Every structure is written in structure tokens, then in C-alpha cells.
PDB file of C-alpha atoms in Angstrom:
ATOM      1  CA  ASP A   1     118.703  68.173  63.945  1.00  0.00           C
ATOM      2  CA  ALA A   2     118.598  64.425  65.374  1.00  0.00           C
ATOM      3  CA  GLY A   3     115.269  62.822  65.818  1.00  0.00           C
ATOM      4  CA  VAL A   4     114.191  60.330  68.994  1.00  0.00           C
ATOM      5  CA  THR A   5     117.096  58.196  70.037  1.00  0.00           C
ATOM      6  CA  GLN A   6     116.543  55.153  71.973  1.00  0.00           C
ATOM      7  CA  SER A   7     119.417  52.935  73.336  1.00  0.00           C
ATOM      8  CA  PRO A   8     120.204  50.022  73.627  1.00  0.00           C
ATOM      9  CA  THR A   9     118.630  48.773  70.270  1.00  0.00           C
ATOM     10  CA  HIS A  10     118.380  44.910  71.422  1.00  0.00           C
ATOM     11  CA  LEU A  11     118.470  43.521  75.084  1.00  0.00           C
ATOM     12  CA  ILE A  12     117.944  40.038  76.282  1.00  0.00           C
ATOM     13  CA  LYS A  13     117.414  40.127  79.910  1.00  0.00           C
ATOM     14  CA  THR A  14     116.353  36.906  82.203  1.00  0.00           C
ATOM     15  CA  ARG A  15     112.736  36.074  83.986  1.00  0.00           C
ATOM     16  CA  GLY A  16     112.785  38.447  87.363  1.00  0.00           C
ATOM     17  CA  GLN A  17     115.871  40.613  86.410  1.00  0.00           C
ATOM     18  CA  GLN A  18     115.286  44.350  86.059  1.00  0.00           C
ATOM     19  CA  VAL A  19     115.976  46.681  83.018  1.00  0.00           C
ATOM     20  CA  THR A  20     116.432  50.006  81.992  1.00  0.00           C
ATOM     21  CA  LEU A  21     115.497  51.544  78.823  1.00  0.00           C
ATOM     22  CA  ARG A  22     116.497  54.940  77.687  1.00  0.00           C
ATOM     23  CA  CYS A  23     115.126  57.869  75.490  1.00  0.00           C
ATOM     24  CA  SER A  24     116.442  60.891  74.132  1.00  0.00           C
ATOM     25  CA  PRO A  25     113.472  63.468  72.534  1.00  0.00           C
ATOM     26  CA  LYS A  26     113.539  65.402  69.502  1.00  0.00           C
ATOM     27  CA  SER A  27     115.614  68.422  70.000  1.00  0.00           C
ATOM     28  CA  GLY A  28     112.753  70.943  71.607  1.00  0.00           C
ATOM     29  CA  HIS A  29     110.450  68.403  72.426  1.00  0.00           C
ATOM     30  CA  ASP A  30     109.798  68.616  76.347  1.00  0.00           C
ATOM     31  CA  THR A  31     107.325  65.498  76.676  1.00  0.00           C
ATOM     32  CA  VAL A  32     108.318  62.131  76.478  1.00  0.00           C
ATOM     33  CA  SER A  33     105.428  59.096  76.353  1.00  0.00           C
ATOM     34  CA  TRP A  34     106.541  55.428  76.339  1.00  0.00           C
ATOM     35  CA  TYR A  35     104.728  52.425  74.562  1.00  0.00           C
ATOM     36  CA  GLN A  36     104.911  48.682  74.428  1.00  0.00           C
ATOM     37  CA  GLN A  37     104.406  46.711  71.208  1.00  0.00           C
ATOM     38  CA  ALA A  38     103.596  43.373  71.564  1.00  0.00           C
ATOM     39  CA  LEU A  39     104.542  40.987  68.503  1.00  0.00           C
ATOM     40  CA  GLY A  40     101.774  41.454  65.612  1.00  0.00           C
ATOM     41  CA  GLN A  41      99.974  44.505  67.578  1.00  0.00           C
ATOM     42  CA  GLY A  42      99.581  47.924  67.926  1.00  0.00           C
ATOM     43  CA  PRO A  43     101.601  50.163  70.617  1.00  0.00           C
ATOM     44  CA  GLN A  44      99.661  50.543  73.875  1.00  0.00           C
ATOM     45  CA  PHE A  45     100.384  53.814  75.968  1.00  0.00           C
ATOM     46  CA  ILE A  46     102.573  52.712  79.279  1.00  0.00           C
ATOM     47  CA  PHE A  47     103.007  56.356  80.641  1.00  0.00           C
ATOM     48  CA  GLN A  48     104.023  59.889  79.606  1.00  0.00           C
ATOM     49  CA  TYR A  49     106.461  62.483  81.398  1.00  0.00           C
ATOM     50  CA  TYR A  50     106.610  66.230  81.363  1.00  0.00           C
ATOM     51  CA  GLU A  51     108.601  68.595  83.412  1.00  0.00           C
ATOM     52  CA  GLU A  52     109.938  65.695  85.354  1.00  0.00           C
ATOM     53  CA  GLU A  53     106.691  64.430  86.154  1.00  0.00           C
ATOM     54  CA  GLU A  54     104.701  61.736  85.278  1.00  0.00           C
ATOM     55  CA  ARG A  55     101.400  63.075  83.887  1.00  0.00           C
ATOM     56  CA  GLN A  56      99.515  60.310  82.161  1.00  0.00           C
ATOM     57  CA  ARG A  57      99.665  56.332  83.021  1.00  0.00           C
ATOM     58  CA  GLY A  58      98.024  53.481  81.139  1.00  0.00           C
ATOM     59  CA  ASN A  59      96.950  50.118  82.200  1.00  0.00           C
ATOM     60  CA  PHE A  60     100.639  48.701  83.006  1.00  0.00           C
ATOM     61  CA  PRO A  61     101.564  47.425  86.913  1.00  0.00           C
ATOM     62  CA  ASP A  62     103.730  49.380  89.308  1.00  0.00           C
ATOM     63  CA  ARG A  63     106.775  47.236  87.894  1.00  0.00           C
ATOM     64  CA  PHE A  64     106.660  49.506  85.251  1.00  0.00           C
ATOM     65  CA  SER A  65     108.363  53.217  86.332  1.00  0.00           C
ATOM     66  CA  GLY A  66     109.957  55.862  84.490  1.00  0.00           C
ATOM     67  CA  HIS A  67     111.837  59.418  84.905  1.00  0.00           C
ATOM     68  CA  GLN A  68     112.918  62.059  83.210  1.00  0.00           C
ATOM     69  CA  PHE A  69     115.506  64.200  83.593  1.00  0.00           C
ATOM     70  CA  PRO A  70     116.258  68.088  83.491  1.00  0.00           C
ATOM     71  CA  ASN A  71     117.217  67.768  79.780  1.00  0.00           C
ATOM     72  CA  TYR A  72     114.276  66.192  78.816  1.00  0.00           C
ATOM     73  CA  SER A  73     115.655  62.408  78.405  1.00  0.00           C
ATOM     74  CA  SER A  74     113.988  59.828  79.651  1.00  0.00           C
ATOM     75  CA  GLU A  75     114.322  56.271  81.068  1.00  0.00           C
ATOM     76  CA  LEU A  76     112.126  53.345  81.330  1.00  0.00           C
ATOM     77  CA  ASN A  77     112.734  50.701  84.313  1.00  0.00           C
ATOM     78  CA  VAL A  78     110.797  47.530  84.539  1.00  0.00           C
ATOM     79  CA  ASN A  79     111.428  45.095  87.291  1.00  0.00           C
ATOM     80  CA  ALA A  80     110.942  41.934  87.970  1.00  0.00           C
ATOM     81  CA  LEU A  81     110.910  41.033  84.417  1.00  0.00           C
ATOM     82  CA  LEU A  82     108.158  38.454  82.982  1.00  0.00           C
ATOM     83  CA  LEU A  83     108.081  36.637  79.936  1.00  0.00           C
ATOM     84  CA  GLY A  84     104.853  38.721  79.004  1.00  0.00           C
ATOM     85  CA  ASP A  85     107.095  41.819  79.001  1.00  0.00           C
ATOM     86  CA  SER A  86     108.883  40.743  75.740  1.00  0.00           C
ATOM     87  CA  ALA A  87     108.070  43.295  73.294  1.00  0.00           C
ATOM     88  CA  LEU A  88     109.304  46.519  71.643  1.00  0.00           C
ATOM     89  CA  TYR A  89     109.512  49.562  73.528  1.00  0.00           C
ATOM     90  CA  LEU A  90     108.866  52.935  71.721  1.00  0.00           C
ATOM     91  CA  CYS A  91     109.501  56.328  72.992  1.00  0.00           C
ATOM     92  CA  ALA A  92     107.841  59.149  71.515  1.00  0.00           C
ATOM     93  CA  SER A  93     108.819  62.817  72.007  1.00  0.00           C
ATOM     94  CA  ILE A  94     106.330  66.081  71.750  1.00  0.00           C
ATOM     95  CA  ASP A  95     106.392  69.539  71.967  1.00  0.00           C
ATOM     96  CA  SER A  96     104.016  70.719  74.263  1.00  0.00           C
ATOM     97  CA  GLY A  97     103.823  74.095  72.689  1.00  0.00           C
ATOM     98  CA  THR A  98     101.485  72.349  69.878  1.00  0.00           C
ATOM     99  CA  SER A  99      99.043  70.585  71.941  1.00  0.00           C
ATOM    100  CA  GLY A 100      95.759  70.875  70.838  1.00  0.00           C
ATOM    101  CA  GLY A 101      97.021  72.564  67.671  1.00  0.00           C
ATOM    102  CA  PRO A 102      97.257  71.284  64.137  1.00  0.00           C
ATOM    103  CA  GLY A 103     100.931  71.049  64.442  1.00  0.00           C
ATOM    104  CA  TYR A 104     100.679  68.440  67.247  1.00  0.00           C
ATOM    105  CA  GLU A 105     102.608  65.394  66.633  1.00  0.00           C
ATOM    106  CA  GLN A 106     104.260  62.397  68.581  1.00  0.00           C
ATOM    107  CA  TYR A 107     107.959  61.628  67.275  1.00  0.00           C
ATOM    108  CA  PHE A 108     108.770  58.200  67.691  1.00  0.00           C
ATOM    109  CA  GLY A 109     112.287  56.621  68.236  1.00  0.00           C
ATOM    110  CA  PRO A 110     113.136  53.226  66.538  1.00  0.00           C
ATOM    111  CA  GLY A 111     112.750  51.331  69.365  1.00  0.00           C
ATOM    112  CA  THR A 112     113.983  48.971  71.978  1.00  0.00           C
ATOM    113  CA  ARG A 113     113.668  45.403  71.492  1.00  0.00           C
ATOM    114  CA  LEU A 114     113.779  43.718  74.852  1.00  0.00           C
ATOM    115  CA  THR A 115     113.341  40.048  74.941  1.00  0.00           C
ATOM    116  CA  VAL A 116     112.618  38.034  78.121  1.00  0.00           C
ATOM    117  CA  THR A 117     113.797  34.540  78.570  1.00  0.00           C
TER     118      THR A 117
ATOM    119  CA  ALA B   1      86.737  53.384  76.914  1.00  0.00           C
ATOM    120  CA  GLN B   2      87.871  54.484  73.305  1.00  0.00           C
ATOM    121  CA  THR B   3      88.944  51.748  71.097  1.00  0.00           C
ATOM    122  CA  VAL B   4      90.705  51.537  67.360  1.00  0.00           C
ATOM    123  CA  THR B   5      89.565  48.517  65.335  1.00  0.00           C
ATOM    124  CA  GLN B   6      91.604  47.340  61.947  1.00  0.00           C
ATOM    125  CA  SER B   7      89.549  44.651  60.363  1.00  0.00           C
ATOM    126  CA  GLN B   8      91.997  43.966  57.697  1.00  0.00           C
ATOM    127  CA  PRO B   9      95.345  41.992  58.957  1.00  0.00           C
ATOM    128  CA  GLU B  10      96.476  41.888  55.741  1.00  0.00           C
ATOM    129  CA  MET B  11      96.345  43.693  52.561  1.00  0.00           C
ATOM    130  CA  SER B  12      98.124  43.604  49.003  1.00  0.00           C
ATOM    131  CA  VAL B  13      98.181  46.296  46.134  1.00  0.00           C
ATOM    132  CA  GLN B  14      99.706  45.978  42.598  1.00  0.00           C
ATOM    133  CA  GLU B  15     102.561  48.866  42.211  1.00  0.00           C
ATOM    134  CA  ALA B  16     100.800  52.079  40.871  1.00  0.00           C
ATOM    135  CA  GLU B  17      97.457  50.938  41.761  1.00  0.00           C
ATOM    136  CA  THR B  18      95.329  52.310  44.561  1.00  0.00           C
ATOM    137  CA  VAL B  19      94.288  50.234  48.070  1.00  0.00           C
ATOM    138  CA  THR B  20      92.046  51.675  50.702  1.00  0.00           C
ATOM    139  CA  LEU B  21      92.812  50.229  54.297  1.00  0.00           C
ATOM    140  CA  SER B  22      89.699  50.726  57.011  1.00  0.00           C
ATOM    141  CA  CYS B  23      89.799  51.785  60.533  1.00  0.00           C
ATOM    142  CA  THR B  24      86.850  52.382  62.505  1.00  0.00           C
ATOM    143  CA  TYR B  25      86.953  53.877  66.288  1.00  0.00           C
ATOM    144  CA  ASP B  26      84.654  54.189  69.341  1.00  0.00           C
ATOM    145  CA  THR B  27      84.761  56.931  71.596  1.00  0.00           C
ATOM    146  CA  SER B  28      81.902  59.329  73.028  1.00  0.00           C
ATOM    147  CA  GLU B  29      84.310  62.446  72.617  1.00  0.00           C
ATOM    148  CA  SER B  30      83.113  65.131  70.177  1.00  0.00           C
ATOM    149  CA  ASP B  31      86.611  66.913  69.751  1.00  0.00           C
ATOM    150  CA  TYR B  32      89.473  64.375  69.184  1.00  0.00           C
ATOM    151  CA  TYR B  33      92.568  63.575  66.107  1.00  0.00           C
ATOM    152  CA  LEU B  34      92.979  60.627  63.937  1.00  0.00           C
ATOM    153  CA  PHE B  35      96.212  59.572  62.266  1.00  0.00           C
ATOM    154  CA  TRP B  36      97.477  56.908  60.283  1.00  0.00           C
ATOM    155  CA  TYR B  37     100.991  55.568  60.857  1.00  0.00           C
ATOM    156  CA  LYS B  38     103.295  53.750  58.741  1.00  0.00           C
ATOM    157  CA  GLN B  39     105.699  51.177  60.403  1.00  0.00           C
ATOM    158  CA  PRO B  40     108.383  50.026  58.134  1.00  0.00           C
ATOM    159  CA  PRO B  41     110.830  47.155  59.049  1.00  0.00           C
ATOM    160  CA  SER B  42     113.002  49.417  60.545  1.00  0.00           C
ATOM    161  CA  ARG B  43     110.357  49.726  63.355  1.00  0.00           C
ATOM    162  CA  GLN B  44     110.278  53.691  63.301  1.00  0.00           C
ATOM    163  CA  MET B  45     106.624  54.980  63.025  1.00  0.00           C
ATOM    164  CA  ILE B  46     106.054  57.679  60.786  1.00  0.00           C
ATOM    165  CA  LEU B  47     103.157  59.712  60.943  1.00  0.00           C
ATOM    166  CA  VAL B  48     101.220  59.578  57.141  1.00  0.00           C
ATOM    167  CA  ILE B  49      98.340  61.691  57.747  1.00  0.00           C
ATOM    168  CA  ARG B  50      96.138  63.538  60.488  1.00  0.00           C
ATOM    169  CA  GLN B  51      92.764  64.313  60.395  1.00  0.00           C
ATOM    170  CA  GLU B  52      91.054  66.570  63.146  1.00  0.00           C
ATOM    171  CA  ALA B  53      87.620  65.764  64.174  1.00  0.00           C
ATOM    172  CA  TYR B  54      86.077  69.216  63.939  1.00  0.00           C
ATOM    173  CA  LYS B  55      87.140  69.591  60.317  1.00  0.00           C
ATOM    174  CA  GLN B  56      84.550  68.009  57.692  1.00  0.00           C
ATOM    175  CA  GLN B  57      87.047  68.407  54.907  1.00  0.00           C
ATOM    176  CA  ASN B  58      89.294  65.037  54.049  1.00  0.00           C
ATOM    177  CA  ALA B  59      92.793  65.424  55.294  1.00  0.00           C
ATOM    178  CA  THR B  60      95.324  64.885  52.106  1.00  0.00           C
ATOM    179  CA  GLU B  61      98.882  64.459  51.704  1.00  0.00           C
ATOM    180  CA  ASN B  62     100.484  64.220  48.169  1.00  0.00           C
ATOM    181  CA  ARG B  63      99.300  60.452  47.578  1.00  0.00           C
ATOM    182  CA  PHE B  64      97.771  59.636  50.965  1.00  0.00           C
ATOM    183  CA  SER B  65      93.845  60.615  51.748  1.00  0.00           C
ATOM    184  CA  VAL B  66      91.560  59.794  54.285  1.00  0.00           C
ATOM    185  CA  ASN B  67      87.831  59.187  54.008  1.00  0.00           C
ATOM    186  CA  PHE B  68      86.551  60.501  57.674  1.00  0.00           C
ATOM    187  CA  GLN B  69      83.040  59.702  58.576  1.00  0.00           C
ATOM    188  CA  LYS B  70      82.453  61.127  61.840  1.00  0.00           C
ATOM    189  CA  ALA B  71      78.947  59.997  62.648  1.00  0.00           C
ATOM    190  CA  ALA B  72      79.864  56.374  61.319  1.00  0.00           C
ATOM    191  CA  LYS B  73      83.055  56.483  63.624  1.00  0.00           C
ATOM    192  CA  SER B  74      85.277  55.563  60.313  1.00  0.00           C
ATOM    193  CA  PHE B  75      88.550  56.425  59.168  1.00  0.00           C
ATOM    194  CA  SER B  76      89.976  54.873  56.144  1.00  0.00           C
ATOM    195  CA  LEU B  77      93.397  55.554  54.577  1.00  0.00           C
ATOM    196  CA  LYS B  78      93.672  55.787  50.498  1.00  0.00           C
ATOM    197  CA  ILE B  79      96.848  55.127  49.023  1.00  0.00           C
ATOM    198  CA  SER B  80      96.947  56.159  45.117  1.00  0.00           C
ATOM    199  CA  ASP B  81      99.730  54.955  42.774  1.00  0.00           C
ATOM    200  CA  SER B  82     100.889  52.752  45.432  1.00  0.00           C
ATOM    201  CA  GLN B  83     104.928  52.346  45.387  1.00  0.00           C
ATOM    202  CA  LEU B  84     107.388  49.447  46.498  1.00  0.00           C
ATOM    203  CA  GLY B  85     108.334  51.785  49.248  1.00  0.00           C
ATOM    204  CA  ASP B  86     104.672  51.868  50.570  1.00  0.00           C
ATOM    205  CA  ALA B  87     105.333  48.373  52.121  1.00  0.00           C
ATOM    206  CA  ALA B  88     104.550  48.311  55.874  1.00  0.00           C
ATOM    207  CA  MET B  89     102.573  48.176  58.681  1.00  0.00           C
ATOM    208  CA  TYR B  90      99.894  50.603  58.825  1.00  0.00           C
ATOM    209  CA  PHE B  91      98.221  51.849  62.151  1.00  0.00           C
ATOM    210  CA  CYS B  92      95.331  53.918  62.788  1.00  0.00           C
ATOM    211  CA  ALA B  93      95.133  56.184  65.963  1.00  0.00           C
ATOM    212  CA  TYR B  94      93.524  58.131  68.196  1.00  0.00           C
ATOM    213  CA  ARG B  95      94.263  60.875  70.391  1.00  0.00           C
ATOM    214  CA  ILE B  96      92.547  61.420  73.632  1.00  0.00           C
ATOM    215  CA  LEU B  97      91.977  65.041  74.527  1.00  0.00           C
ATOM    216  CA  TYR B  98      92.232  65.656  78.504  1.00  0.00           C
ATOM    217  CA  GLY B  99      91.944  69.280  79.032  1.00  0.00           C
ATOM    218  CA  GLY B 100      95.304  70.791  78.993  1.00  0.00           C
ATOM    219  CA  SER B 101      97.042  67.649  78.973  1.00  0.00           C
ATOM    220  CA  GLN B 102      98.980  66.282  76.004  1.00  0.00           C
ATOM    221  CA  GLY B 103      96.581  63.290  75.365  1.00  0.00           C
ATOM    222  CA  ASN B 104      98.221  59.573  74.666  1.00  0.00           C
ATOM    223  CA  LEU B 105      97.258  57.713  71.136  1.00  0.00           C
ATOM    224  CA  ILE B 106      95.234  54.558  70.969  1.00  0.00           C
ATOM    225  CA  PHE B 107      96.322  52.194  68.220  1.00  0.00           C
ATOM    226  CA  GLY B 108      94.553  49.657  66.521  1.00  0.00           C
ATOM    227  CA  LYS B 109      96.340  46.060  65.497  1.00  0.00           C
ATOM    228  CA  GLY B 110      97.798  47.293  62.324  1.00  0.00           C
ATOM    229  CA  THR B 111      97.198  45.995  58.763  1.00  0.00           C
ATOM    230  CA  LYS B 112     100.214  45.089  56.883  1.00  0.00           C
ATOM    231  CA  LEU B 113     100.291  46.281  53.422  1.00  0.00           C
ATOM    232  CA  SER B 114     102.456  44.147  50.650  1.00  0.00           C
ATOM    233  CA  VAL B 115     102.885  46.009  47.122  1.00  0.00           C
ATOM    234  CA  LYS B 116     103.521  43.519  44.451  1.00  0.00           C
ATOM    235  CA  PRO B 117     106.121  44.606  41.493  1.00  0.00           C
TER     236      PRO B 117
END
């Protein structure tokens, strides 16, 4: 059973460019959350997708957008890249059926390291 | 707004000894979950232990246990019989509950744990 996978592993972009990061959730999971982890910091919530719609959003500008596909995989898009967007981007998947119960857990992928020069 | 504070940027422990990592949080909610995640150099976040706020009994998972003080809003992690493989960044996290929504995780800045042989 594959866990959460993310691609690519590393990415280098130039200021002003656009980037797309991809995430495949753990088998059986239908909800995907994205987090940004700056160097030396804890992850910060960007947004969450469920049933192909953005359900919650953290304090991130509209340059950050996403998408969820019918197979529950997800993409994170960042437009007009800034130097400050350099970070590790983590994807986490959830089985919505466990929400609110003791079985709830967010399973994280290994992340995509984005460097903006 | 909910916040999570980890006051120890770095900790060190001798192999086979016990270490306690501190975490405090701020919330006006009465129902929530608290988590400790481990992030080794491989970058993948791994759930160490979970605590439901409505449970007074402290959670335990093998060598890992917590001291949950709800009134003090404190949630410390104790690692017993420390092993070299315990060396990692440890993040304390709080989960918001919004009705039927999944809720995102709010993380502290982390504590880097070193284990000396």
C-alpha cells in the first residue's frame, strides 16, 4: 500500500515564474491538505481539498491555488513566485471517514523542496 | 487565534536516558486534538502520539508518553529509553475542529532532538 507521494522531489525556479506541485494521497483517502514549511519553521496550512473543492484556506495570497482530481490526487500552483516562497511543500492526506474520531490522522508525504532564485 | 509554542529550539539526550519536550498552546475551544509529529532528515512527518482533549488520561505509545494539562494548556512529550533513531525534529500540533469540517493542523516551530551514543 503506497503512502502519500509527491513530485517532484526538488525544484528550482526563478522569481516571477509559475510552479505546479503534485500529490497522490494514500490509498483510500479522499481529502488532501497542503502545507508550507519554511526553513527552521513548522508547517503552515495553505488549503485543503475535498470532493474536488477547496474547503478551507489558511492565510496565503491568491497566488497560491490548487486543484483536486476525481481520483483524489491534487496539485498546488503558485504564480508570480517570490524569493519568500522558497520552502518545503508538504501534502497530507486524510480519510474523511475518520474525521472527529480516534482514528483521525493526517498522513504526510516526503515533500517538494522549492527554491526560488 | 490558536497558537502553538515550543520553547526549546534544541534538546540533547544520552542514549537510553529520558527526555521531555515542552509544548504550550492557546485556544478558546474546549474540544480539540493535540499531536506530536517527528520529522527525520528524510523530511517525512511521522505521527508519534495523539491526545484527545476530552480525555483526561495521558496518551502512551510504547516509549512515548505525554503529560497533558488542559487547564494549563500544556502538552509535553516524554521519550523514555532514548534511541539513536529518535534523533529528529519534533513538532507539537493542534487540530482545529470546525463542525463537520476536517480541520487543519497548527504547528509549533519545532524542537531539534539530538541523541548522543
